[in-house]
């Protein structure tokens, strides 16, 4: 598993989002460079679709969603929409599983100002939807809470 190195994380806020607001609908777009290991986190009211490499589709998207009076951080990764065969989809699924802790560490630590204003969000559940047309890889997994990913 990759190790989170804070100095390799670049954070950009997309207006009107700020380090402190909003919570509801706050969206994260996490991308990376395979050559430098640099992580790029965009935080806004919309996903940063221009940062996504559509030939690779290795981004992690997440959003704060109110559910039953509480917030949940709901993330998703695109594993396969049918353009990959089942074996390659399995490889992508395993890579996402391996790297997801790093991605969540980047999202949580890159948005620490939000948690200083809303510390109760540190105990909100995180769910990750692995999106795939293959049923064995199309699943929602509980990943703990943001507190688990603080460094």
GROMACS .gro file of N, CA and C in nm:
model
  453
    1UNK      N    1   0.084  -0.119   0.000
    1UNK     CA    2   0.000   0.000   0.000
    1UNK      C    3   0.088   0.124   0.000
    2UNK      N    4   0.047   0.225  -0.072
    2UNK     CA    5   0.119   0.351  -0.079
    2UNK      C    6   0.108   0.426   0.053
    3UNK      N    7   0.209   0.508   0.079
    3UNK     CA    8   0.213   0.586   0.202
    3UNK      C    9   0.176   0.730   0.168
    4UNK      N   10   0.090   0.790   0.252
    4UNK     CA   11   0.051   0.929   0.232
    4UNK      C   12   0.163   1.021   0.275
    5UNK      N   13   0.206   1.107   0.184
    5UNK     CA   14   0.309   1.207   0.211
    5UNK      C   15   0.244   1.344   0.191
    6UNK      N   16   0.215   1.415   0.302
    6UNK     CA   17   0.142   1.542   0.291
    6UNK      C   18   0.203   1.642   0.192
    7UNK      N   19   0.334   1.645   0.179
    7UNK     CA   20   0.397   1.741   0.089
    7UNK      C   21   0.368   1.710  -0.058
    8UNK      N   22   0.319   1.591  -0.087
    8UNK     CA   23   0.285   1.553  -0.225
    8UNK      C   24   0.139   1.582  -0.259
    9UNK      N   25   0.068   1.649  -0.167
    9UNK     CA   26  -0.073   1.680  -0.188
    9UNK      C   27  -0.091   1.828  -0.222
   10UNK      N   28  -0.158   1.854  -0.334
   10UNK     CA   29  -0.195   1.991  -0.372
   10UNK      C   30  -0.347   2.003  -0.360
   11UNK      N   31  -0.393   2.106  -0.289
   11UNK     CA   32  -0.535   2.125  -0.265
   11UNK      C   33  -0.581   2.253  -0.333
   12UNK      N   34  -0.692   2.245  -0.406
   12UNK     CA   35  -0.752   2.361  -0.471
   12UNK      C   36  -0.898   2.369  -0.431
   13UNK      N   37  -0.941   2.489  -0.388
   13UNK     CA   38  -1.082   2.512  -0.357
   13UNK      C   39  -1.147   2.576  -0.479
   14UNK      N   40  -1.258   2.520  -0.519
   14UNK     CA   41  -1.331   2.573  -0.634
   14UNK      C   42  -1.446   2.658  -0.582
   15UNK      N   43  -1.442   2.788  -0.611
   15UNK     CA   44  -1.546   2.880  -0.563
   15UNK      C   45  -1.682   2.833  -0.610
   16UNK      N   46  -1.784   2.849  -0.526
   16UNK     CA   47  -1.788   2.928  -0.404
   16UNK      C   48  -1.746   2.852  -0.278
   17UNK      N   49  -1.698   2.730  -0.289
   17UNK     CA   50  -1.654   2.656  -0.170
   17UNK      C   51  -1.532   2.724  -0.108
   18UNK      N   52  -1.523   2.714   0.023
   18UNK     CA   53  -1.410   2.767   0.098
   18UNK      C   54  -1.358   2.655   0.188
   19UNK      N   55  -1.250   2.680   0.259
   19UNK     CA   56  -1.203   2.576   0.353
   19UNK      C   57  -1.306   2.541   0.461
   20UNK      N   58  -1.406   2.627   0.481
   20UNK     CA   59  -1.500   2.606   0.592
   20UNK      C   60  -1.644   2.577   0.550
   21UNK      N   61  -1.682   2.605   0.428
   21UNK     CA   62  -1.821   2.588   0.386
   21UNK      C   63  -1.826   2.553   0.239
   22UNK      N   64  -1.932   2.494   0.190
   22UNK     CA   65  -2.042   2.432   0.262
   22UNK      C   66  -2.005   2.290   0.306
   23UNK      N   67  -2.089   2.230   0.389
   23UNK     CA   68  -2.072   2.088   0.420
   23UNK      C   69  -2.160   2.008   0.324
   24UNK      N   70  -2.290   2.038   0.325
   24UNK     CA   71  -2.380   1.963   0.239
   24UNK      C   72  -2.345   1.985   0.092
   25UNK      N   73  -2.326   1.876   0.022
   25UNK     CA   74  -2.293   1.885  -0.119
   25UNK      C   75  -2.147   1.913  -0.148
   26UNK      N   76  -2.064   1.921  -0.045
   26UNK     CA   77  -1.921   1.944  -0.064
   26UNK      C   78  -1.864   1.825  -0.140
   27UNK      N   79  -1.796   1.853  -0.249
   27UNK     CA   80  -1.748   1.747  -0.337
   27UNK      C   81  -1.595   1.749  -0.346
   28UNK      N   82  -1.540   1.628  -0.356
   28UNK     CA   83  -1.396   1.609  -0.368
   28UNK      C   84  -1.365   1.536  -0.498
   29UNK      N   85  -1.266   1.585  -0.568
   29UNK     CA   86  -1.215   1.518  -0.687
   29UNK      C   87  -1.067   1.494  -0.661
   30UNK      N   88  -1.027   1.368  -0.652
   30UNK     CA   89  -0.888   1.334  -0.626
   30UNK      C   90  -0.829   1.265  -0.748
   31UNK      N   91  -0.722   1.323  -0.800
   31UNK     CA   92  -0.649   1.264  -0.912
   31UNK      C   93  -0.503   1.258  -0.872
   32UNK      N   94  -0.422   1.200  -0.957
   32UNK     CA   95  -0.280   1.185  -0.924
   32UNK      C   96  -0.194   1.178  -1.050
   33UNK      N   97  -0.065   1.190  -1.029
   33UNK     CA   98   0.033   1.172  -1.136
   33UNK      C   99   0.108   1.043  -1.108
   34UNK      N  100   0.105   0.951  -1.202
   34UNK     CA  101   0.179   0.826  -1.186
   34UNK      C  102   0.329   0.850  -1.187
   35UNK      N  103   0.374   0.953  -1.259
   35UNK     CA  104   0.519   0.976  -1.271
   35UNK      C  105   0.579   1.044  -1.147
   36UNK      N  106   0.507   1.139  -1.087
   36UNK     CA  107   0.563   1.212  -0.973
   36UNK      C  108   0.509   1.165  -0.838
   37UNK      N  109   0.397   1.094  -0.839
   37UNK     CA  110   0.333   1.055  -0.713
   37UNK      C  111   0.255   1.168  -0.650
   38UNK      N  112   0.246   1.281  -0.719
   38UNK     CA  113   0.172   1.397  -0.668
   38UNK      C  114   0.023   1.366  -0.667
   39UNK      N  115  -0.046   1.410  -0.562
   39UNK     CA  116  -0.191   1.397  -0.550
   39UNK      C  117  -0.254   1.534  -0.567
   40UNK      N  118  -0.365   1.540  -0.638
   40UNK     CA  119  -0.434   1.667  -0.664
   40UNK      C  120  -0.577   1.655  -0.614
   41UNK      N  121  -0.611   1.737  -0.516
   41UNK     CA  122  -0.743   1.736  -0.456
   41UNK      C  123  -0.814   1.867  -0.486
   42UNK      N  124  -0.929   1.856  -0.552
   42UNK     CA  125  -1.015   1.972  -0.575
   42UNK      C  126  -1.135   1.959  -0.482
   43UNK      N  127  -1.168   2.069  -0.413
   43UNK     CA  128  -1.280   2.072  -0.320
   43UNK      C  129  -1.375   2.181  -0.368
   44UNK      N  130  -1.500   2.144  -0.390
   44UNK     CA  131  -1.594   2.242  -0.440
   44UNK      C  132  -1.738   2.197  -0.426
   45UNK      N  133  -1.825   2.272  -0.490
   45UNK     CA  134  -1.968   2.238  -0.492
   45UNK      C  135  -2.001   2.152  -0.613
   46UNK      N  136  -1.904   2.136  -0.701
   46UNK     CA  137  -1.915   2.050  -0.818
   46UNK      C  138  -1.785   1.970  -0.827
   47UNK      N  139  -1.791   1.856  -0.895
   47UNK     CA  140  -1.668   1.782  -0.920
   47UNK      C  141  -1.585   1.857  -1.023
   48UNK      N  142  -1.455   1.839  -1.016
   48UNK     CA  143  -1.364   1.903  -1.111
   48UNK      C  144  -1.343   1.807  -1.229
   49UNK      N  145  -1.442   1.802  -1.317
   49UNK     CA  146  -1.438   1.709  -1.429
   49UNK      C  147  -1.320   1.735  -1.522
   50UNK      N  148  -1.272   1.858  -1.527
   50UNK     CA  149  -1.159   1.889  -1.615
   50UNK      C  150  -1.029   1.825  -1.566
   51UNK      N  151  -1.023   1.783  -1.441
   51UNK     CA  152  -0.903   1.720  -1.387
   51UNK      C  153  -0.899   1.569  -1.415
   52UNK      N  154  -1.010   1.514  -1.459
   52UNK     CA  155  -1.020   1.369  -1.477
   52UNK      C  156  -0.958   1.326  -1.609
   53UNK      N  157  -0.877   1.222  -1.603
   53UNK     CA  158  -0.819   1.161  -1.722
   53UNK      C  159  -0.917   1.053  -1.768
   54UNK      N  160  -0.993   1.083  -1.872
   54UNK     CA  161  -1.100   0.992  -1.913
   54UNK      C  162  -1.050   0.866  -1.981
   55UNK      N  163  -0.923   0.860  -2.017
   55UNK     CA  164  -0.870   0.735  -2.072
   55UNK      C  165  -0.826   0.641  -1.960
   56UNK      N  166  -0.796   0.694  -1.843
   56UNK     CA  167  -0.752   0.612  -1.730
   56UNK      C  168  -0.865   0.583  -1.631
   57UNK      N  169  -0.947   0.684  -1.604
   57UNK     CA  170  -1.056   0.674  -1.507
   57UNK      C  171  -1.008   0.617  -1.374
   58UNK      N  172  -0.906   0.679  -1.317
   58UNK     CA  173  -0.854   0.633  -1.188
   58UNK      C  174  -0.873   0.737  -1.078
   59UNK      N  175  -0.966   0.829  -1.098
   59UNK     CA  176  -0.996   0.931  -0.998
   59UNK      C  177  -1.083   0.872  -0.887
   60UNK      N  178  -1.086   0.944  -0.774
   60UNK     CA  179  -1.178   0.911  -0.666
   60UNK      C  180  -1.265   1.036  -0.644
   61UNK      N  181  -1.396   1.016  -0.649
   61UNK     CA  182  -1.491   1.125  -0.627
   61UNK      C  183  -1.563   1.099  -0.495
   62UNK      N  184  -1.589   1.205  -0.419
   62UNK     CA  185  -1.661   1.189  -0.292
   62UNK      C  186  -1.746   1.312  -0.268
   63UNK      N  187  -1.847   1.294  -0.181
   63UNK     CA  188  -1.941   1.402  -0.152
   63UNK      C  189  -2.000   1.382  -0.013
   64UNK      N  190  -2.018   1.493   0.059
   64UNK     CA  191  -2.090   1.488   0.187
   64UNK      C  192  -2.239   1.489   0.158
   65UNK      N  193  -2.308   1.387   0.208
   65UNK     CA  194  -2.452   1.373   0.183
   65UNK      C  195  -2.524   1.357   0.317
   66UNK      N  196  -2.631   1.437   0.340
   66UNK     CA  197  -2.710   1.418   0.462
   66UNK      C  198  -2.797   1.293   0.449
   67UNK      N  199  -2.794   1.210   0.553
   67UNK     CA  200  -2.876   1.089   0.556
   67UNK      C  201  -2.928   1.068   0.697
   68UNK      N  202  -3.060   1.069   0.710
   68UNK     CA  203  -3.124   1.046   0.840
   68UNK      C  204  -3.071   1.139   0.949
   69UNK      N  205  -3.055   1.265   0.916
   69UNK     CA  206  -3.012   1.365   1.014
   69UNK      C  207  -2.863   1.368   1.042
   70UNK      N  208  -2.785   1.285   0.973
   70UNK     CA  209  -2.640   1.284   0.988
   70UNK      C  210  -2.578   1.297   0.849
   71UNK      N  211  -2.450   1.323   0.848
   71UNK     CA  212  -2.378   1.329   0.720
   71UNK      C  213  -2.299   1.201   0.700
   72UNK      N  214  -2.288   1.163   0.574
   72UNK     CA  215  -2.202   1.053   0.533
   72UNK      C  216  -2.112   1.103   0.422
   73UNK      N  217  -1.989   1.058   0.422
   73UNK     CA  218  -1.899   1.086   0.311
   73UNK      C  219  -1.911   0.969   0.215
   74UNK      N  220  -1.971   0.996   0.099
   74UNK     CA  221  -1.998   0.891   0.001
   74UNK      C  222  -1.904   0.909  -0.118
   75UNK      N  223  -1.817   0.811  -0.135
   75UNK     CA  224  -1.718   0.816  -0.243
   75UNK      C  225  -1.753   0.714  -0.350
   76UNK      N  226  -1.694   0.735  -0.466
   76UNK     CA  227  -1.711   0.637  -0.572
   76UNK      C  228  -1.588   0.631  -0.661
   77UNK      N  229  -1.564   0.511  -0.711
   77UNK     CA  230  -1.457   0.489  -0.807
   77UNK      C  231  -1.514   0.412  -0.925
   78UNK      N  232  -1.467   0.445  -1.041
   78UNK     CA  233  -1.515   0.384  -1.163
   78UNK      C  234  -1.424   0.265  -1.196
   79UNK      N  235  -1.480   0.145  -1.182
   79UNK     CA  236  -1.402   0.024  -1.208
   79UNK      C  237  -1.419  -0.019  -1.353
   80UNK      N  238  -1.544  -0.032  -1.399
   80UNK     CA  239  -1.566  -0.073  -1.537
   80UNK      C  240  -1.710  -0.049  -1.578
   81UNK      N  241  -1.726   0.005  -1.697
   81UNK     CA  242  -1.857   0.021  -1.755
   81UNK      C  243  -1.878  -0.071  -1.874
   82UNK      N  244  -1.788  -0.169  -1.889
   82UNK     CA  245  -1.797  -0.264  -1.999
   82UNK      C  246  -1.684  -0.253  -2.100
   83UNK      N  247  -1.605  -0.146  -2.089
   83UNK     CA  248  -1.494  -0.130  -2.183
   83UNK      C  249  -1.375  -0.220  -2.149
   84UNK      N  250  -1.374  -0.275  -2.027
   84UNK     CA  251  -1.268  -0.366  -1.985
   84UNK      C  252  -1.326  -0.506  -1.970
   85UNK      N  253  -1.245  -0.608  -2.003
   85UNK     CA  254  -1.293  -0.743  -1.980
   85UNK      C  255  -1.291  -0.773  -1.831
   86UNK      N  256  -1.344  -0.887  -1.793
   86UNK     CA  257  -1.360  -0.920  -1.652
   86UNK      C  258  -1.225  -0.931  -1.579
   87UNK      N  259  -1.124  -0.986  -1.646
   87UNK     CA  260  -0.993  -1.000  -1.581
   87UNK      C  261  -0.928  -0.864  -1.555
   88UNK      N  262  -0.934  -0.774  -1.654
   88UNK     CA  263  -0.875  -0.642  -1.634
   88UNK      C  264  -0.956  -0.562  -1.531
   89UNK      N  265  -1.087  -0.582  -1.530
   89UNK     CA  266  -1.172  -0.518  -1.430
   89UNK      C  267  -1.131  -0.564  -1.291
   90UNK      N  268  -1.101  -0.692  -1.274
   90UNK     CA  269  -1.056  -0.744  -1.145
   90UNK      C  270  -0.926  -0.675  -1.102
   91UNK      N  271  -0.835  -0.656  -1.195
   91UNK     CA  272  -0.708  -0.587  -1.165
   91UNK      C  273  -0.736  -0.445  -1.119
   92UNK      N  274  -0.822  -0.373  -1.191
   92UNK     CA  275  -0.857  -0.236  -1.153
   92UNK      C  276  -0.921  -0.233  -1.015
   93UNK      N  277  -1.011  -0.326  -0.990
   93UNK     CA  278  -1.078  -0.335  -0.860
   93UNK      C  279  -0.974  -0.355  -0.748
   94UNK      N  280  -0.880  -0.444  -0.770
   94UNK     CA  281  -0.778  -0.471  -0.667
   94UNK      C  282  -0.687  -0.350  -0.647
   95UNK      N  283  -0.654  -0.279  -0.753
   95UNK     CA  284  -0.571  -0.158  -0.739
   95UNK      C  285  -0.647  -0.052  -0.660
   96UNK      N  286  -0.774  -0.030  -0.692
   96UNK     CA  287  -0.853   0.067  -0.617
   96UNK      C  288  -0.859   0.028  -0.469
   97UNK      N  289  -0.883  -0.100  -0.440
   97UNK     CA  290  -0.886  -0.145  -0.300
   97UNK      C  291  -0.754  -0.115  -0.230
   98UNK      N  292  -0.644  -0.141  -0.298
   98UNK     CA  293  -0.511  -0.120  -0.241
   98UNK      C  294  -0.483   0.028  -0.214
   99UNK      N  295  -0.527   0.115  -0.304
   99UNK     CA  296  -0.493   0.256  -0.296
   99UNK      C  297  -0.598   0.344  -0.228
  100UNK      N  298  -0.711   0.287  -0.192
  100UNK     CA  299  -0.819   0.370  -0.138
  100UNK      C  300  -0.786   0.433  -0.004
  101UNK      N  301  -0.712   0.365   0.081
  101UNK     CA  302  -0.674   0.428   0.208
  101UNK      C  303  -0.592   0.553   0.184
  102UNK      N  304  -0.500   0.549   0.088
  102UNK     CA  305  -0.421   0.667   0.053
  102UNK      C  306  -0.513   0.779   0.004
  103UNK      N  307  -0.607   0.745  -0.081
  103UNK     CA  308  -0.699   0.847  -0.135
  103UNK      C  309  -0.780   0.911  -0.024
  104UNK      N  310  -0.830   0.830   0.068
  104UNK     CA  311  -0.910   0.885   0.178
  104UNK      C  312  -0.824   0.968   0.274
  105UNK      N  313  -0.700   0.926   0.295
  105UNK     CA  314  -0.609   1.008   0.376
  105UNK      C  315  -0.588   1.145   0.311
  106UNK      N  316  -0.572   1.146   0.181
  106UNK     CA  317  -0.552   1.273   0.110
  106UNK      C  318  -0.676   1.362   0.123
  107UNK      N  319  -0.794   1.304   0.106
  107UNK     CA  320  -0.917   1.384   0.117
  107UNK      C  321  -0.937   1.439   0.256
  108UNK      N  322  -0.918   1.356   0.358
  108UNK     CA  323  -0.941   1.400   0.496
  108UNK      C  324  -0.835   1.502   0.538
  109UNK      N  325  -0.709   1.472   0.513
  109UNK     CA  326  -0.603   1.563   0.557
  109UNK      C  327  -0.597   1.689   0.472
  110UNK      N  328  -0.641   1.681   0.348
  110UNK     CA  329  -0.644   1.799   0.263
  110UNK      C  330  -0.755   1.896   0.298
  111UNK      N  331  -0.850   1.851   0.379
  111UNK     CA  332  -0.964   1.936   0.415
  111UNK      C  333  -0.975   1.953   0.566
  112UNK      N  334  -0.861   1.964   0.634
  112UNK     CA  335  -0.861   1.970   0.781
  112UNK      C  336  -0.933   2.092   0.836
  113UNK      N  337  -0.934   2.202   0.764
  113UNK     CA  338  -1.004   2.321   0.814
  113UNK      C  339  -1.153   2.293   0.832
  114UNK      N  340  -1.209   2.211   0.746
  114UNK     CA  341  -1.351   2.176   0.760
  114UNK      C  342  -1.374   2.104   0.892
  115UNK      N  343  -1.285   2.012   0.927
  115UNK     CA  344  -1.302   1.936   1.051
  115UNK      C  345  -1.278   2.020   1.176
  116UNK      N  346  -1.200   2.128   1.163
  116UNK     CA  347  -1.182   2.216   1.279
  116UNK      C  348  -1.312   2.293   1.307
  117UNK      N  349  -1.389   2.323   1.202
  117UNK     CA  350  -1.518   2.390   1.219
  117UNK      C  351  -1.632   2.293   1.252
  118UNK      N  352  -1.621   2.172   1.202
  118UNK     CA  353  -1.726   2.070   1.220
  118UNK      C  354  -1.662   1.940   1.270
  119UNK      N  355  -1.611   1.940   1.393
  119UNK     CA  356  -1.536   1.822   1.441
  119UNK      C  357  -1.619   1.694   1.445
  120UNK      N  358  -1.750   1.705   1.455
  120UNK     CA  359  -1.834   1.586   1.457
  120UNK      C  360  -1.831   1.511   1.325
  121UNK      N  361  -1.787   1.576   1.217
  121UNK     CA  362  -1.775   1.507   1.089
  121UNK      C  363  -1.664   1.401   1.093
  122UNK      N  364  -1.572   1.414   1.188
  122UNK     CA  365  -1.466   1.314   1.200
  122UNK      C  366  -1.520   1.175   1.232
  123UNK      N  367  -1.642   1.170   1.286
  123UNK     CA  368  -1.703   1.041   1.321
  123UNK      C  369  -1.815   1.000   1.227
  124UNK      N  370  -1.826   1.068   1.113
  124UNK     CA  371  -1.927   1.033   1.014
  124UNK      C  372  -1.882   0.910   0.935
  125UNK      N  373  -1.975   0.828   0.892
  125UNK     CA  374  -1.935   0.709   0.815
  125UNK      C  375  -1.889   0.745   0.673
  126UNK      N  376  -1.796   0.664   0.625
  126UNK     CA  377  -1.749   0.675   0.486
  126UNK      C  378  -1.792   0.548   0.412
  127UNK      N  379  -1.858   0.568   0.299
  127UNK     CA  380  -1.897   0.457   0.213
  127UNK      C  381  -1.835   0.478   0.076
  128UNK      N  382  -1.783   0.371   0.019
  128UNK     CA  383  -1.723   0.379  -0.114
  128UNK      C  384  -1.798   0.284  -0.207
  129UNK      N  385  -1.845   0.339  -0.318
  129UNK     CA  386  -1.913   0.258  -0.420
  129UNK      C  387  -1.812   0.228  -0.530
  130UNK      N  388  -1.781   0.101  -0.545
  130UNK     CA  389  -1.701   0.054  -0.657
  130UNK      C  390  -1.800   0.031  -0.771
  131UNK      N  391  -1.792   0.112  -0.877
  131UNK     CA  392  -1.890   0.105  -0.985
  131UNK      C  393  -1.840   0.014  -1.096
  132UNK      N  394  -1.916  -0.093  -1.125
  132UNK     CA  395  -1.879  -0.187  -1.229
  132UNK      C  396  -2.002  -0.256  -1.284
  133UNK      N  397  -1.996  -0.293  -1.411
  133UNK     CA  398  -2.105  -0.372  -1.468
  133UNK      C  399  -2.097  -0.518  -1.423
  134UNK      N  400  -1.980  -0.558  -1.372
  134UNK     CA  401  -1.964  -0.694  -1.323
  134UNK      C  402  -2.010  -0.698  -1.178
  135UNK      N  403  -2.111  -0.779  -1.146
  135UNK     CA  404  -2.170  -0.778  -1.012
  135UNK      C  405  -2.070  -0.802  -0.899
  136UNK      N  406  -1.970  -0.886  -0.919
  136UNK     CA  407  -1.876  -0.915  -0.812
  136UNK      C  408  -1.786  -0.796  -0.778
  137UNK      N  409  -1.777  -0.698  -0.867
  137UNK     CA  410  -1.697  -0.579  -0.841
  137UNK      C  411  -1.782  -0.455  -0.815
  138UNK      N  412  -1.911  -0.465  -0.836
  138UNK     CA  413  -2.002  -0.354  -0.812
  138UNK      C  414  -2.052  -0.365  -0.668
  139UNK      N  415  -1.992  -0.289  -0.578
  139UNK     CA  416  -2.026  -0.303  -0.437
  139UNK      C  417  -2.002  -0.173  -0.361
  140UNK      N  418  -2.074  -0.160  -0.250
  140UNK     CA  419  -2.055  -0.047  -0.159
  140UNK      C  420  -1.989  -0.102  -0.033
  141UNK      N  421  -1.879  -0.037   0.006
  141UNK     CA  422  -1.799  -0.084   0.119
  141UNK      C  423  -1.790   0.027   0.223
  142UNK      N  424  -1.809  -0.008   0.349
  142UNK     CA  425  -1.790   0.086   0.461
  142UNK      C  426  -1.641   0.097   0.490
  143UNK      N  427  -1.589   0.219   0.496
  143UNK     CA  428  -1.447   0.243   0.517
  143UNK      C  429  -1.415   0.311   0.649
  144UNK      N  430  -1.503   0.306   0.744
  144UNK     CA  431  -1.476   0.368   0.874
  144UNK      C  432  -1.520   0.513   0.875
  145UNK      N  433  -1.441   0.595   0.942
  145UNK     CA  434  -1.473   0.738   0.956
  145UNK      C  435  -1.352   0.821   0.920
  146UNK      N  436  -1.370   0.950   0.894
  146UNK     CA  437  -1.254   1.036   0.865
  146UNK      C  438  -1.147   1.031   0.974
  147UNK      N  439  -1.188   1.012   1.099
  147UNK     CA  440  -1.091   1.005   1.207
  147UNK      C  441  -0.986   0.896   1.183
  148UNK      N  442  -1.028   0.786   1.118
  148UNK     CA  443  -0.937   0.676   1.088
  148UNK      C  444  -0.828   0.715   0.988
  149UNK      N  445  -0.845   0.825   0.918
  149UNK     CA  446  -0.753   0.860   0.810
  149UNK      C  447  -0.668   0.984   0.840
  150UNK      N  448  -0.680   1.037   0.959
  150UNK     CA  449  -0.595   1.151   0.999
  150UNK      C  450  -0.451   1.105   1.014
  151UNK      N  451  -0.357   1.188   0.973
  151UNK     CA  452  -0.215   1.155   0.994
  151UNK      C  453  -0.151   1.260   1.081
   0.00000   0.00000   0.00000
